[in-house]
Amino acid sequence: MRNFSQAGIDTGGRTSGKIRTTCPKCKDTRTHPEDKSLSVDLDTGWCHCFHCEANFRVPDSDEERQRQRRLDRQQRQHEAQSATRRYVRPSFVEANLNLPASIADYLVGKRGISLQTLRQLKVTGQYEPMPPFGQGSTPKDPELCIGFNYFEDGRLVNTKFRTLQKAFKMVKGAELIPYNLDSLKGADSCYIVEGEIDALTLHEVGRTAVVSVPAGGNTNSAWLDRFMESHFDAMKTIYLATDTDANGLKMRHELIRRFGEERCRIVTFSPDCKDANEELLRHGRDSLLHCLDQAAELPLEDVVTAADLREDLQALFENGLTRGAETGLANFDRLCTFETGRLLVVTGRPGDGKSEFVDELVTRLAMLHDWKALYFSPENQPLALHQCKLIERIAGEKFRRSSGLEPQRVEQIVDWLSENIFHLQPGTEAYTLDHVLATARRMVVRRGIRILVIDPLNRLEQQLAPGQTELQYISDLLNRLSRFAMQNRCLVILVAHPRKVNRNPLGELRRVEMNDINGSADFANKCDYCLVVERDRIGGCTRVHVEKVRFRHLGEPGSCCFTYNKDCGRYQPCQERQNGNGRELFDVDYPDSFWEACLREHLKPRQSA
């Protein structure tokens, strides 16, 4: 729909066809201001004035959104470019392309890489001081190293130095980007491998659109965030040729989660080879090309056999069922640990701190496990207020200059929040579940989120299908949230209000239970976890009741108690003890070392531009 009134055009209530009306550009300067000199095509938005010769177009809402997205994309690119200026930029020395004999013998003779490939990917040989090994060891003299040079748009961004004895280091303070990134320009398919030598190997056999992950096999895919839109969104097919060890398989699963199963293909090497270079050396060029050409699609069928689960079964056989991700709250972790692919429902009376405790869980999981989160939280408006509460929780101080909180620390926390905690800004469409899940899926791809928070449920717009009852609607909603969690390997946190809980004959309020959630018993039936948050205003504590943990290896029902710091929003475990006059609260020896350790790890000093 086109907003003609915003452009100052009176359509007289017409919505289609062509009309003549007054021109907003020259009306105020004319002798006859009511002269209808403007021709408007209501279907295309084109407008032409026969008096002032103005020629312009009114966009529809979709075009306006696309325009805004382009502006946002340009802003993100500008911010990314600005961010790169804070990194160290190494210099490239052309003379280092003349490889010393020992390096050439290793790469050509022992790794099967031709000098032509080494030259094309600008592999260098140079002397570099390497980090000392072992405690108390002294720095060594510069050693001869292979230089794997990381370029972006032809500019050197980073270099990985590798000695022939397999000691590694990268340029301190330089940005981590994929190796051989520029090879993706203009390609509609690409290969992703786990090391620079594997990238050289694929280039050697003619598969030149190939990148290596920057930090080896692990599940941290943050390096993808800046390049997803610019380099990977346009890829129709992405071939994953990672190592087949445990770390390589974990990385493969994370890349599939980010890119989507529908466009990923899995390269499988010979049983005696774990990567592309071993395949080339042991079985030759033709065998490697055969492996690449036979890359298999991921099974998308609904039927799964034990053979399809062979890797998962092997992991269970070797390791057994392991506990999930802990939060660092000792008394809570004894009862409940989390894993992705699950639905968590949180309930409790209004004002008892449901949202505050969810914030505590989210920030702790993000700090401890790098689980990025997306919030749909219309009640936390304006968003700056929610950000202030998160900053206070992380900093442990009131968000006031007078509290002693240093502006530099605030900037460090804002930087961390910008990379790890995202908010869906409520707008015209944002209150529908379709829109929330579609945005969350994009954030899985673009930013690698692992937590989706919907707080609260009753702020979602109810969209009942014709003839659908509220019970059926809630059942369908919970099914969709559970499917989203499983398909995207996310922890979905849903905050739901309880119905009114009646007082007993003595006038006492019993505590809320999971079956009290307003609308349906399916909340208790279909969730994987259920927490009830209860604030004891007389005792001055908050109790969290773990009402349900679906799988025993992740926890068990029980209750734990916390004190709440009103100044910063942090929860501190405490224990209750009965005495003659009632309950007393005793703080456990819970050091703030959790937050201090996380702050030291995540809030790095800002580098000057």
Coordinates of C-alpha atoms in Angstrom, one line a residue:
M1 CA 0.0 0.0 0.0
R2 CA 1.2 3.5 -0.9
N3 CA 1.0 6.3 1.6
F4 CA 0.0 9.2 -0.7
S5 CA -1.2 11.4 2.1
Q6 CA 2.4 11.3 3.6
A7 CA 3.5 12.8 0.2
G8 CA 0.9 15.5 0.5
I9 CA -1.4 14.0 -2.2
D10 CA -5.2 13.9 -1.8
T11 CA -6.5 10.9 -3.6
G12 CA -10.1 11.6 -2.7
G13 CA -10.5 8.1 -1.3
R14 CA -9.5 6.4 -4.5
T15 CA -7.1 3.4 -4.3
S16 CA -6.7 2.3 -7.9
G17 CA -6.5 3.8 -11.5
K18 CA -5.4 7.3 -12.5
I19 CA -6.6 10.6 -11.0
R20 CA -6.0 14.3 -11.3
T21 CA -5.4 16.3 -8.1
T22 CA -3.5 19.3 -6.8
C23 CA 0.3 19.2 -6.8
P24 CA 1.9 19.4 -3.3
K25 CA 5.1 20.9 -4.8
C26 CA 3.7 24.0 -6.5
K27 CA 0.2 24.4 -5.0
D28 CA 1.3 27.0 -2.4
T29 CA 2.9 29.3 -5.1
R30 CA 0.1 29.2 -7.7
T31 CA -2.5 31.8 -8.4
H32 CA -5.1 29.1 -8.7
P33 CA -4.0 26.6 -5.9
E34 CA -6.9 24.3 -6.4
D35 CA -6.0 23.6 -10.1
K36 CA -5.7 19.9 -10.5
S37 CA -2.5 19.8 -12.5
L38 CA -1.0 16.6 -11.0
S39 CA -1.6 13.3 -12.7
V40 CA -1.3 10.3 -10.3
D41 CA -1.2 6.6 -11.2
L42 CA -2.4 5.0 -8.0
D43 CA -1.3 1.6 -9.1
T44 CA 2.3 2.4 -9.9
G45 CA 2.8 5.5 -7.7
W46 CA 4.1 7.7 -10.6
C47 CA 3.1 11.3 -10.4
H48 CA 3.6 14.1 -13.0
C49 CA 2.6 17.8 -12.7
F50 CA 1.8 19.6 -15.9
H51 CA 2.4 23.0 -14.3
C52 CA 5.8 22.7 -12.5
E53 CA 6.9 19.6 -14.5
A54 CA 7.6 17.7 -11.2
N55 CA 8.1 14.0 -11.8
F56 CA 8.3 11.7 -8.8
R57 CA 7.1 8.4 -7.5
V58 CA 5.4 7.4 -4.2
P59 CA 6.8 4.0 -3.1
D60 CA 4.6 1.3 -1.5
S61 CA 5.3 -0.1 2.0
D62 CA 7.3 -3.0 0.7
E63 CA 9.6 -0.8 -1.3
E64 CA 9.9 1.5 1.7
R65 CA 10.9 -1.4 3.8
Q66 CA 13.5 -2.6 1.2
R67 CA 14.8 1.0 1.1
Q68 CA 15.2 1.0 4.8
R69 CA 16.9 -2.4 4.8
R70 CA 19.4 -1.0 2.2
L71 CA 20.1 1.9 4.4
D72 CA 20.5 -0.4 7.4
R73 CA 22.8 -2.6 5.4
Q74 CA 24.9 0.3 4.3
Q75 CA 25.1 1.5 7.9
R76 CA 26.2 -2.0 9.1
Q77 CA 28.8 -2.1 6.4
H78 CA 30.0 1.3 7.4
E79 CA 30.2 0.2 11.0
A80 CA 32.0 -2.9 10.0
Q81 CA 34.5 -0.9 8.1
S82 CA 34.9 1.5 11.0
A83 CA 35.5 -1.5 13.3
T84 CA 38.2 -2.9 11.1
R85 CA 40.2 0.3 11.6
R86 CA 40.6 -0.6 15.3
Y87 CA 42.6 -3.8 14.3
V88 CA 46.3 -4.0 13.6
R89 CA 47.1 -4.2 9.9
P90 CA 50.3 -6.2 9.0
S91 CA 52.4 -5.3 6.0
F92 CA 52.9 -7.6 3.1
V93 CA 56.5 -8.0 1.8
E94 CA 56.6 -9.2 -1.8
A95 CA 60.2 -10.5 -1.4
N96 CA 58.9 -13.1 1.1
L97 CA 57.1 -14.9 -1.8
N98 CA 60.6 -16.4 -2.7
L99 CA 60.3 -19.4 -0.5
P100 CA 63.3 -20.8 1.3
A101 CA 64.3 -24.3 0.2
S102 CA 63.2 -26.0 3.4
I103 CA 59.7 -24.5 3.2
A104 CA 59.4 -25.3 -0.5
D105 CA 60.5 -28.9 0.1
Y106 CA 57.9 -29.3 2.8
L107 CA 55.0 -27.8 1.0
V108 CA 55.8 -29.2 -2.4
G109 CA 57.5 -32.5 -1.5
K110 CA 55.5 -33.5 1.6
R111 CA 52.2 -31.8 1.1
G112 CA 51.8 -32.0 -2.7
I113 CA 51.2 -28.3 -3.3
S114 CA 52.7 -26.8 -6.4
L115 CA 54.8 -23.6 -6.5
Q116 CA 52.2 -22.1 -8.8
T117 CA 49.4 -22.6 -6.2
L118 CA 51.7 -21.3 -3.4
R119 CA 52.4 -18.2 -5.5
Q120 CA 48.7 -17.6 -6.4
L121 CA 47.6 -17.7 -2.8
K122 CA 50.7 -15.7 -1.7
V123 CA 52.2 -18.1 0.8
T124 CA 55.4 -16.6 2.2
G125 CA 58.5 -17.7 4.0
Q126 CA 59.9 -15.4 6.7
Y127 CA 61.6 -15.3 10.1
E128 CA 59.3 -14.5 13.0
P129 CA 59.7 -14.6 16.8
M130 CA 57.5 -17.4 18.1
P131 CA 55.9 -17.7 21.6
P132 CA 58.0 -19.5 24.2
F133 CA 56.9 -23.0 25.2
G134 CA 56.5 -24.1 28.8
Q135 CA 56.4 -22.1 32.0
G136 CA 59.5 -20.1 32.7
S137 CA 61.0 -20.5 29.2
T138 CA 62.7 -17.6 27.7
P139 CA 61.8 -16.1 24.3
K140 CA 63.5 -17.7 21.4
D141 CA 65.3 -16.2 18.4
P142 CA 63.1 -15.6 15.3
E143 CA 62.3 -18.9 13.5
L144 CA 61.7 -19.7 9.9
C145 CA 58.0 -19.8 9.4
I146 CA 55.4 -20.5 6.7
G147 CA 53.2 -17.4 6.3
F148 CA 49.6 -18.0 5.4
N149 CA 48.4 -14.6 4.5
Y150 CA 44.7 -13.6 5.0
F151 CA 43.5 -11.0 2.4
E152 CA 40.2 -9.1 2.1
D153 CA 39.7 -7.1 -1.1
G154 CA 43.3 -7.5 -1.9
R155 CA 44.5 -6.0 1.5
L156 CA 46.4 -8.0 4.0
V157 CA 44.4 -8.4 7.2
N158 CA 46.2 -11.1 9.1
T159 CA 48.9 -13.7 8.8
K160 CA 49.2 -17.1 10.4
F161 CA 52.8 -18.1 11.1
R162 CA 53.6 -21.8 11.2
T163 CA 57.0 -23.4 11.9
L164 CA 58.0 -26.7 10.3
Q165 CA 57.7 -28.1 13.9
K166 CA 53.9 -27.1 13.9
A167 CA 54.1 -24.1 16.2
F168 CA 51.5 -21.5 15.4
K169 CA 50.7 -17.9 16.0
M170 CA 48.8 -15.1 14.3
V171 CA 49.4 -11.3 14.3
K172 CA 48.5 -9.9 17.7
G173 CA 45.6 -7.5 17.5
A174 CA 44.7 -8.3 13.9
E175 CA 41.2 -9.4 12.8
L176 CA 40.1 -13.0 12.4
I177 CA 38.7 -13.6 8.9
P178 CA 38.4 -16.7 6.7
Y179 CA 41.5 -17.7 4.8
N180 CA 41.4 -17.1 1.0
L181 CA 38.2 -15.0 1.4
D182 CA 38.7 -13.2 -1.9
S183 CA 38.3 -16.5 -3.8
L184 CA 34.5 -16.2 -3.2
K185 CA 34.0 -13.2 -5.3
G186 CA 31.5 -14.0 -8.1
A187 CA 31.1 -17.6 -7.1
D188 CA 27.7 -19.2 -6.5
S189 CA 29.1 -22.2 -4.7
C190 CA 32.1 -22.7 -2.4
Y191 CA 34.0 -25.1 -0.2
I192 CA 34.8 -24.7 3.5
V193 CA 37.7 -26.5 5.0
E194 CA 39.4 -26.6 8.3
G195 CA 43.0 -25.5 7.6
E196 CA 45.1 -23.4 5.2
I197 CA 46.8 -26.4 3.7
D198 CA 43.4 -28.0 2.9
A199 CA 42.5 -24.8 1.2
L200 CA 45.7 -24.9 -0.8
T201 CA 44.9 -28.6 -1.6
L202 CA 41.5 -27.8 -3.1
H203 CA 43.0 -24.9 -5.1
E204 CA 45.6 -27.3 -6.4
V205 CA 43.0 -29.6 -7.9
G206 CA 41.0 -26.7 -9.5
R207 CA 38.4 -26.0 -6.8
T208 CA 39.5 -22.4 -6.3
A209 CA 36.4 -21.0 -4.5
V210 CA 37.5 -22.3 -1.1
V211 CA 38.0 -20.8 2.3
S212 CA 39.4 -22.1 5.6
V213 CA 37.8 -21.2 8.9
P214 CA 40.1 -18.8 10.8
A215 CA 40.5 -20.6 14.1
G216 CA 40.4 -24.3 13.4
G217 CA 37.6 -26.7 14.3
N218 CA 35.3 -25.4 17.0
T219 CA 31.7 -24.3 17.4
N220 CA 32.4 -20.6 17.6
S221 CA 31.1 -19.2 14.3
A222 CA 31.2 -15.5 15.2
W223 CA 33.7 -15.0 12.3
L224 CA 30.8 -15.6 10.0
D225 CA 28.7 -12.7 11.2
R226 CA 30.5 -10.0 9.2
F227 CA 30.7 -12.0 6.0
M228 CA 27.3 -13.8 5.9
E229 CA 25.5 -11.2 4.0
S230 CA 28.4 -10.0 1.7
H231 CA 29.9 -13.4 0.8
F232 CA 27.7 -16.4 1.7
D233 CA 24.0 -15.3 1.3
A234 CA 24.3 -15.6 -2.5
M235 CA 25.8 -19.1 -2.4
K236 CA 23.5 -21.7 -3.8
T237 CA 25.6 -24.6 -2.6
I238 CA 28.2 -24.8 0.2
Y239 CA 30.4 -27.9 0.4
L240 CA 31.7 -28.7 3.9
A241 CA 35.0 -30.5 3.7
T242 CA 35.9 -30.4 7.4
D243 CA 38.0 -32.9 9.3
T244 CA 36.3 -36.0 10.6
D245 CA 37.6 -35.7 14.2
A246 CA 35.4 -34.6 17.0
N247 CA 36.1 -30.9 16.7
G248 CA 35.6 -31.1 12.9
L249 CA 32.2 -32.7 13.3
K250 CA 31.1 -30.1 15.9
M251 CA 32.2 -27.3 13.5
R252 CA 30.3 -29.0 10.7
H253 CA 27.1 -29.1 12.7
E254 CA 27.4 -25.4 13.6
L255 CA 28.0 -24.4 9.9
I256 CA 25.0 -26.5 8.8
R257 CA 22.9 -24.7 11.5
R258 CA 24.0 -21.3 10.2
F259 CA 23.8 -22.0 6.4
G260 CA 20.7 -24.2 6.5
E261 CA 20.5 -27.9 5.5
E262 CA 19.0 -27.2 2.1
R263 CA 22.2 -25.8 0.6
C264 CA 24.9 -27.7 2.4
R265 CA 26.7 -30.8 1.0
I266 CA 29.0 -33.0 3.0
V267 CA 32.3 -34.1 1.5
T268 CA 33.4 -37.6 2.8
F269 CA 37.0 -38.7 2.4
S270 CA 38.4 -42.2 2.3
P271 CA 38.3 -44.2 5.6
D272 CA 42.0 -43.7 6.1
C273 CA 42.0 -40.0 5.5
K274 CA 40.7 -37.3 7.8
D275 CA 41.1 -34.3 5.5
A276 CA 41.6 -33.2 1.9
N277 CA 45.4 -33.1 2.0
E278 CA 45.7 -36.7 3.3
E279 CA 43.3 -37.8 0.5
L280 CA 45.5 -36.1 -2.1
L281 CA 48.8 -37.6 -0.7
R282 CA 47.5 -41.1 -0.1
H283 CA 45.2 -41.6 -3.1
G284 CA 46.0 -38.9 -5.6
R285 CA 44.2 -36.1 -7.4
D286 CA 41.5 -38.2 -9.1
S287 CA 40.5 -39.7 -5.8
L288 CA 40.2 -36.3 -4.2
L289 CA 38.1 -35.0 -7.1
H290 CA 35.9 -38.0 -6.8
C291 CA 35.3 -37.3 -3.1
L292 CA 34.4 -33.7 -3.9
D293 CA 32.1 -34.6 -6.8
Q294 CA 30.3 -37.2 -4.6
A295 CA 29.5 -34.7 -1.8
A296 CA 26.2 -35.8 -0.4
E297 CA 23.1 -33.7 0.4
L298 CA 21.9 -33.8 4.0
P299 CA 19.0 -36.2 4.4
L300 CA 15.8 -34.1 4.6
E301 CA 13.4 -36.9 4.8
D302 CA 11.2 -37.4 7.9
V303 CA 12.3 -41.1 8.3
V304 CA 15.6 -41.6 10.2
T305 CA 17.4 -44.9 10.7
A306 CA 20.1 -45.9 13.2
A307 CA 22.6 -45.6 10.4
D308 CA 21.7 -41.9 10.0
L309 CA 22.4 -41.5 13.7
R310 CA 25.7 -43.4 13.8
E311 CA 27.8 -40.4 14.8
D312 CA 25.4 -39.5 17.6
L313 CA 25.2 -43.1 18.8
Q314 CA 29.0 -43.3 18.9
A315 CA 29.2 -40.1 20.9
L316 CA 26.7 -41.5 23.4
F317 CA 28.5 -44.8 23.6
E318 CA 31.8 -43.1 24.3
N319 CA 30.7 -40.3 26.6
G320 CA 27.3 -41.3 27.9
L321 CA 24.6 -38.7 28.7
T322 CA 26.2 -35.5 29.9
R323 CA 24.8 -32.6 31.8
G324 CA 23.9 -29.4 29.9
A325 CA 25.2 -25.9 30.1
E326 CA 25.4 -24.5 33.6
T327 CA 24.7 -20.9 34.6
G328 CA 27.3 -20.4 37.4
L329 CA 24.4 -20.2 40.0
A330 CA 25.5 -23.2 42.1
N331 CA 22.2 -24.0 43.8
F332 CA 20.3 -23.7 40.5
D333 CA 22.8 -25.7 38.5
R334 CA 22.3 -28.6 40.9
L335 CA 18.7 -28.8 39.8
C336 CA 18.8 -27.7 36.1
T337 CA 21.2 -27.4 33.2
F338 CA 20.3 -26.3 29.7
E339 CA 20.9 -27.6 26.2
T340 CA 19.8 -26.1 22.9
G341 CA 16.9 -27.5 21.0
R342 CA 14.6 -27.2 24.0
L343 CA 11.6 -25.1 25.1
L344 CA 11.7 -23.4 28.5
V345 CA 8.6 -21.9 30.0
V346 CA 8.9 -19.4 32.9
T347 CA 5.9 -18.4 34.9
G348 CA 5.0 -16.7 38.2
R349 CA 2.8 -13.9 39.6
P350 CA 3.0 -10.4 38.1
G351 CA 5.8 -8.5 39.8
D352 CA 7.6 -11.6 41.1
G353 CA 10.6 -11.1 38.8
K354 CA 10.1 -13.5 35.9
S355 CA 11.7 -11.2 33.4
E356 CA 14.5 -10.3 35.8
F357 CA 15.4 -14.0 36.3
V358 CA 15.2 -14.6 32.6
D359 CA 17.7 -11.8 32.1
E360 CA 20.0 -13.4 34.7
L361 CA 19.9 -16.7 32.8
V362 CA 20.4 -15.2 29.4
T363 CA 23.4 -13.0 30.4
R364 CA 25.0 -15.9 32.2
L365 CA 24.6 -18.4 29.4
A366 CA 25.9 -15.8 26.9
M367 CA 28.9 -15.0 29.1
L368 CA 29.8 -18.7 30.0
H369 CA 28.9 -20.4 26.7
D370 CA 28.8 -17.7 24.0
W371 CA 25.1 -18.3 23.4
K372 CA 23.9 -15.2 21.7
A373 CA 20.3 -14.2 22.3
L374 CA 17.4 -12.5 20.5
Y375 CA 14.7 -10.8 22.7
F376 CA 11.1 -10.2 21.6
S377 CA 10.1 -8.2 24.7
P378 CA 7.5 -5.5 24.0
E379 CA 7.1 -4.8 27.7
N380 CA 10.7 -3.8 28.0
Q381 CA 10.2 -0.5 26.3
P382 CA 11.9 1.8 25.6
L383 CA 14.7 -0.6 24.6
A384 CA 17.3 1.7 26.1
L385 CA 15.8 1.0 29.5
H386 CA 16.3 -2.8 29.1
Q387 CA 19.8 -2.2 27.9
C388 CA 20.5 -0.2 31.0
K389 CA 19.3 -3.1 33.2
L390 CA 21.5 -5.5 31.3
I391 CA 24.5 -3.1 31.7
E392 CA 23.8 -2.8 35.5
R393 CA 23.6 -6.6 35.9
I394 CA 26.9 -7.1 34.0
A395 CA 28.8 -4.2 35.7
G396 CA 27.4 -4.9 39.1
E397 CA 26.7 -1.2 39.6
K398 CA 23.9 1.3 39.2
F399 CA 23.8 2.9 35.7
R400 CA 24.7 6.3 37.0
R401 CA 27.9 8.4 36.6
S402 CA 27.6 9.2 40.3
S403 CA 27.7 5.4 41.2
G404 CA 31.4 5.3 40.1
L405 CA 30.7 3.3 37.0
E406 CA 33.4 4.3 34.6
P407 CA 32.4 5.5 31.1
Q408 CA 35.1 3.3 29.5
R409 CA 33.6 0.2 31.3
V410 CA 30.1 1.2 30.0
E411 CA 31.5 1.3 26.4
Q412 CA 33.1 -2.1 26.8
I413 CA 29.8 -3.6 28.0
V414 CA 27.9 -1.9 25.2
D415 CA 30.3 -3.4 22.7
W416 CA 29.8 -6.9 24.2
L417 CA 26.0 -6.5 24.3
S418 CA 26.0 -5.3 20.6
E419 CA 27.7 -8.6 19.6
N420 CA 25.7 -10.9 21.8
I421 CA 22.2 -9.6 22.8
F422 CA 19.8 -8.5 20.2
H423 CA 16.2 -7.1 20.3
L424 CA 13.4 -7.4 17.9
Q425 CA 12.0 -3.8 17.7
P426 CA 8.2 -4.1 17.9
G427 CA 6.6 -2.6 14.9
T428 CA 3.5 -3.1 12.7
E429 CA 4.2 -6.7 12.0
A430 CA 6.5 -7.6 14.9
Y431 CA 3.7 -8.9 17.2
T432 CA 2.9 -12.0 15.1
L433 CA 4.5 -15.3 15.8
D434 CA 5.3 -15.7 12.1
H435 CA 7.3 -12.5 12.1
V436 CA 9.1 -13.3 15.4
L437 CA 10.2 -16.8 14.1
A438 CA 11.1 -15.5 10.7
T439 CA 13.3 -12.8 12.2
A440 CA 14.8 -15.3 14.7
R441 CA 15.7 -17.7 11.8
R442 CA 17.5 -14.8 10.0
M443 CA 19.4 -14.1 13.2
V444 CA 20.4 -17.7 13.5
V445 CA 21.9 -17.4 10.0
R446 CA 23.3 -13.9 10.3
R447 CA 24.5 -13.7 13.9
G448 CA 24.4 -17.3 15.2
I449 CA 21.9 -16.8 18.0
R450 CA 21.3 -19.7 20.3
I451 CA 18.6 -18.2 22.6
L452 CA 15.2 -16.8 21.6
V453 CA 13.3 -15.0 24.4
I454 CA 9.5 -14.3 24.0
D455 CA 8.5 -12.2 27.0
P456 CA 5.6 -12.4 27.6
L457 CA 3.4 -14.7 25.5
N458 CA 0.2 -12.5 25.8
R459 CA 1.9 -9.7 23.9
L460 CA 2.0 -11.9 20.8
E461 CA -1.0 -11.2 18.5
Q462 CA -3.3 -14.1 18.6
Q463 CA -4.0 -15.4 15.1
L464 CA -6.7 -18.1 15.4
A465 CA -7.5 -19.9 12.2
P466 CA -11.2 -20.2 11.2
G467 CA -12.9 -22.6 13.5
Q468 CA -9.8 -22.9 15.8
T469 CA -10.3 -22.8 19.6
E470 CA -7.9 -21.1 22.0
L471 CA -6.8 -24.5 23.3
Q472 CA -6.0 -25.6 19.7
Y473 CA -4.2 -22.3 19.1
I474 CA -2.0 -22.6 22.2
S475 CA -1.2 -26.3 21.3
D476 CA -0.2 -25.2 17.8
L477 CA 1.9 -22.3 19.1
L478 CA 3.8 -24.5 21.5
N479 CA 4.4 -27.1 18.7
R480 CA 5.8 -24.4 16.5
L481 CA 8.1 -23.1 19.2
S482 CA 9.4 -26.6 20.0
R483 CA 10.0 -27.3 16.3
F484 CA 11.9 -24.0 15.9
A485 CA 14.0 -24.9 18.9
M486 CA 14.9 -28.3 17.5
Q487 CA 15.4 -27.3 13.9
N488 CA 17.6 -24.3 14.7
R489 CA 19.3 -25.8 17.8
C490 CA 18.1 -22.9 20.0
L491 CA 16.9 -22.6 23.6
V492 CA 13.5 -20.9 23.3
I493 CA 12.5 -19.2 26.5
L494 CA 8.7 -18.4 26.8
V495 CA 7.4 -16.2 29.6
A496 CA 3.8 -17.0 30.3
H497 CA 1.5 -15.5 32.9
P498 CA -0.6 -17.7 35.3
R499 CA -4.3 -17.5 35.6
K500 CA -5.8 -16.1 38.9
V501 CA -4.9 -18.4 41.8
N502 CA -7.6 -18.4 44.4
R503 CA -6.9 -18.1 48.2
N504 CA -7.5 -21.1 50.4
P505 CA -10.1 -21.0 53.2
L506 CA -7.6 -19.4 55.6
G507 CA -7.1 -16.5 53.1
E508 CA -3.6 -17.6 52.2
L509 CA -2.3 -17.6 48.6
R510 CA -0.7 -20.8 47.5
R511 CA 2.3 -20.6 45.2
V512 CA 1.9 -20.8 41.4
E513 CA 2.4 -24.1 39.8
M514 CA 3.1 -25.0 36.2
N515 CA -0.5 -26.2 35.7
D516 CA -1.7 -22.7 36.6
I517 CA -0.4 -21.1 33.4
N518 CA -3.3 -19.3 31.8
G519 CA -4.9 -20.9 28.7
S520 CA -4.0 -24.6 28.6
A521 CA -2.4 -27.6 30.4
D522 CA -0.3 -28.0 27.2
F523 CA 2.2 -25.5 28.7
A524 CA 3.2 -28.1 31.2
N525 CA 2.8 -31.0 28.8
K526 CA 4.8 -29.7 25.9
C527 CA 7.7 -27.8 27.4
D528 CA 11.1 -29.3 28.2
Y529 CA 11.7 -27.1 31.2
C530 CA 9.3 -25.2 33.5
L531 CA 10.4 -22.7 36.1
V532 CA 8.2 -20.9 38.5
V533 CA 9.6 -17.6 40.0
E534 CA 8.2 -16.6 43.4
R535 CA 9.1 -13.5 45.3
D536 CA 8.8 -13.7 49.1
R537 CA 8.4 -10.0 50.0
I538 CA 8.3 -10.8 53.7
G539 CA 11.3 -13.0 53.7
G540 CA 13.1 -10.8 51.3
C541 CA 14.1 -13.6 48.9
T542 CA 13.2 -15.0 45.5
R543 CA 12.5 -18.7 45.2
V544 CA 12.8 -20.5 41.8
H545 CA 10.9 -23.7 41.6
V546 CA 12.2 -26.1 38.9
E547 CA 8.9 -27.8 38.2
K548 CA 9.9 -29.8 35.2
V549 CA 13.1 -31.0 33.5
R550 CA 12.1 -33.5 30.8
F551 CA 15.4 -35.4 30.7
R552 CA 17.1 -36.7 33.9
H553 CA 20.6 -36.1 32.7
L554 CA 19.8 -32.3 32.5
G555 CA 18.4 -32.0 36.0
E556 CA 15.5 -32.7 38.3
P557 CA 12.6 -30.9 40.0
G558 CA 13.4 -28.9 43.1
S559 CA 13.6 -25.4 44.6
C560 CA 16.4 -22.9 45.2
C561 CA 16.5 -19.5 46.8
F562 CA 18.2 -16.2 45.9
T563 CA 18.6 -12.7 47.3
Y564 CA 18.0 -9.9 44.7
N565 CA 20.3 -6.9 44.5
K566 CA 18.0 -4.0 43.6
D567 CA 20.9 -1.7 42.6
C568 CA 22.2 -3.9 39.8
G569 CA 19.7 -6.7 39.3
R570 CA 22.0 -9.6 40.1
Y571 CA 20.8 -12.8 41.9
Q572 CA 22.9 -14.3 44.6
P573 CA 22.2 -17.9 45.9
C574 CA 21.2 -18.2 49.5
Q575 CA 19.8 -20.9 51.8
E576 CA 16.8 -20.8 54.1
R577 CA 16.8 -22.1 57.6
Q578 CA 13.8 -22.5 59.9
N579 CA 14.0 -21.1 63.4
G580 CA 11.5 -20.5 66.2
N581 CA 10.3 -17.3 64.7
G582 CA 10.0 -18.4 61.1
R583 CA 12.5 -18.4 58.2
E584 CA 15.9 -16.8 58.2
L585 CA 18.0 -16.3 55.1
F586 CA 21.7 -17.1 55.1
D587 CA 23.8 -16.1 52.2
V588 CA 26.0 -18.9 50.9
D589 CA 29.7 -18.2 50.3
Y590 CA 29.0 -17.2 46.7
P591 CA 31.9 -15.1 45.4
D592 CA 31.4 -12.5 42.7
S593 CA 34.3 -14.2 41.0
F594 CA 31.9 -15.5 38.3
W595 CA 31.2 -12.0 37.1
E596 CA 34.7 -10.8 37.5
A597 CA 36.1 -13.8 35.6
C598 CA 33.6 -13.3 32.8
L599 CA 34.3 -9.5 32.6
R600 CA 38.0 -10.2 32.3
E601 CA 37.4 -12.6 29.5
H602 CA 34.8 -10.7 27.5
L603 CA 35.3 -7.0 28.1
K604 CA 38.6 -6.4 26.3
P605 CA 40.2 -3.0 26.5
R606 CA 39.2 -0.9 23.5
Q607 CA 41.9 -0.3 21.0
S608 CA 42.4 3.2 19.8
A609 CA 41.5 3.9 16.2

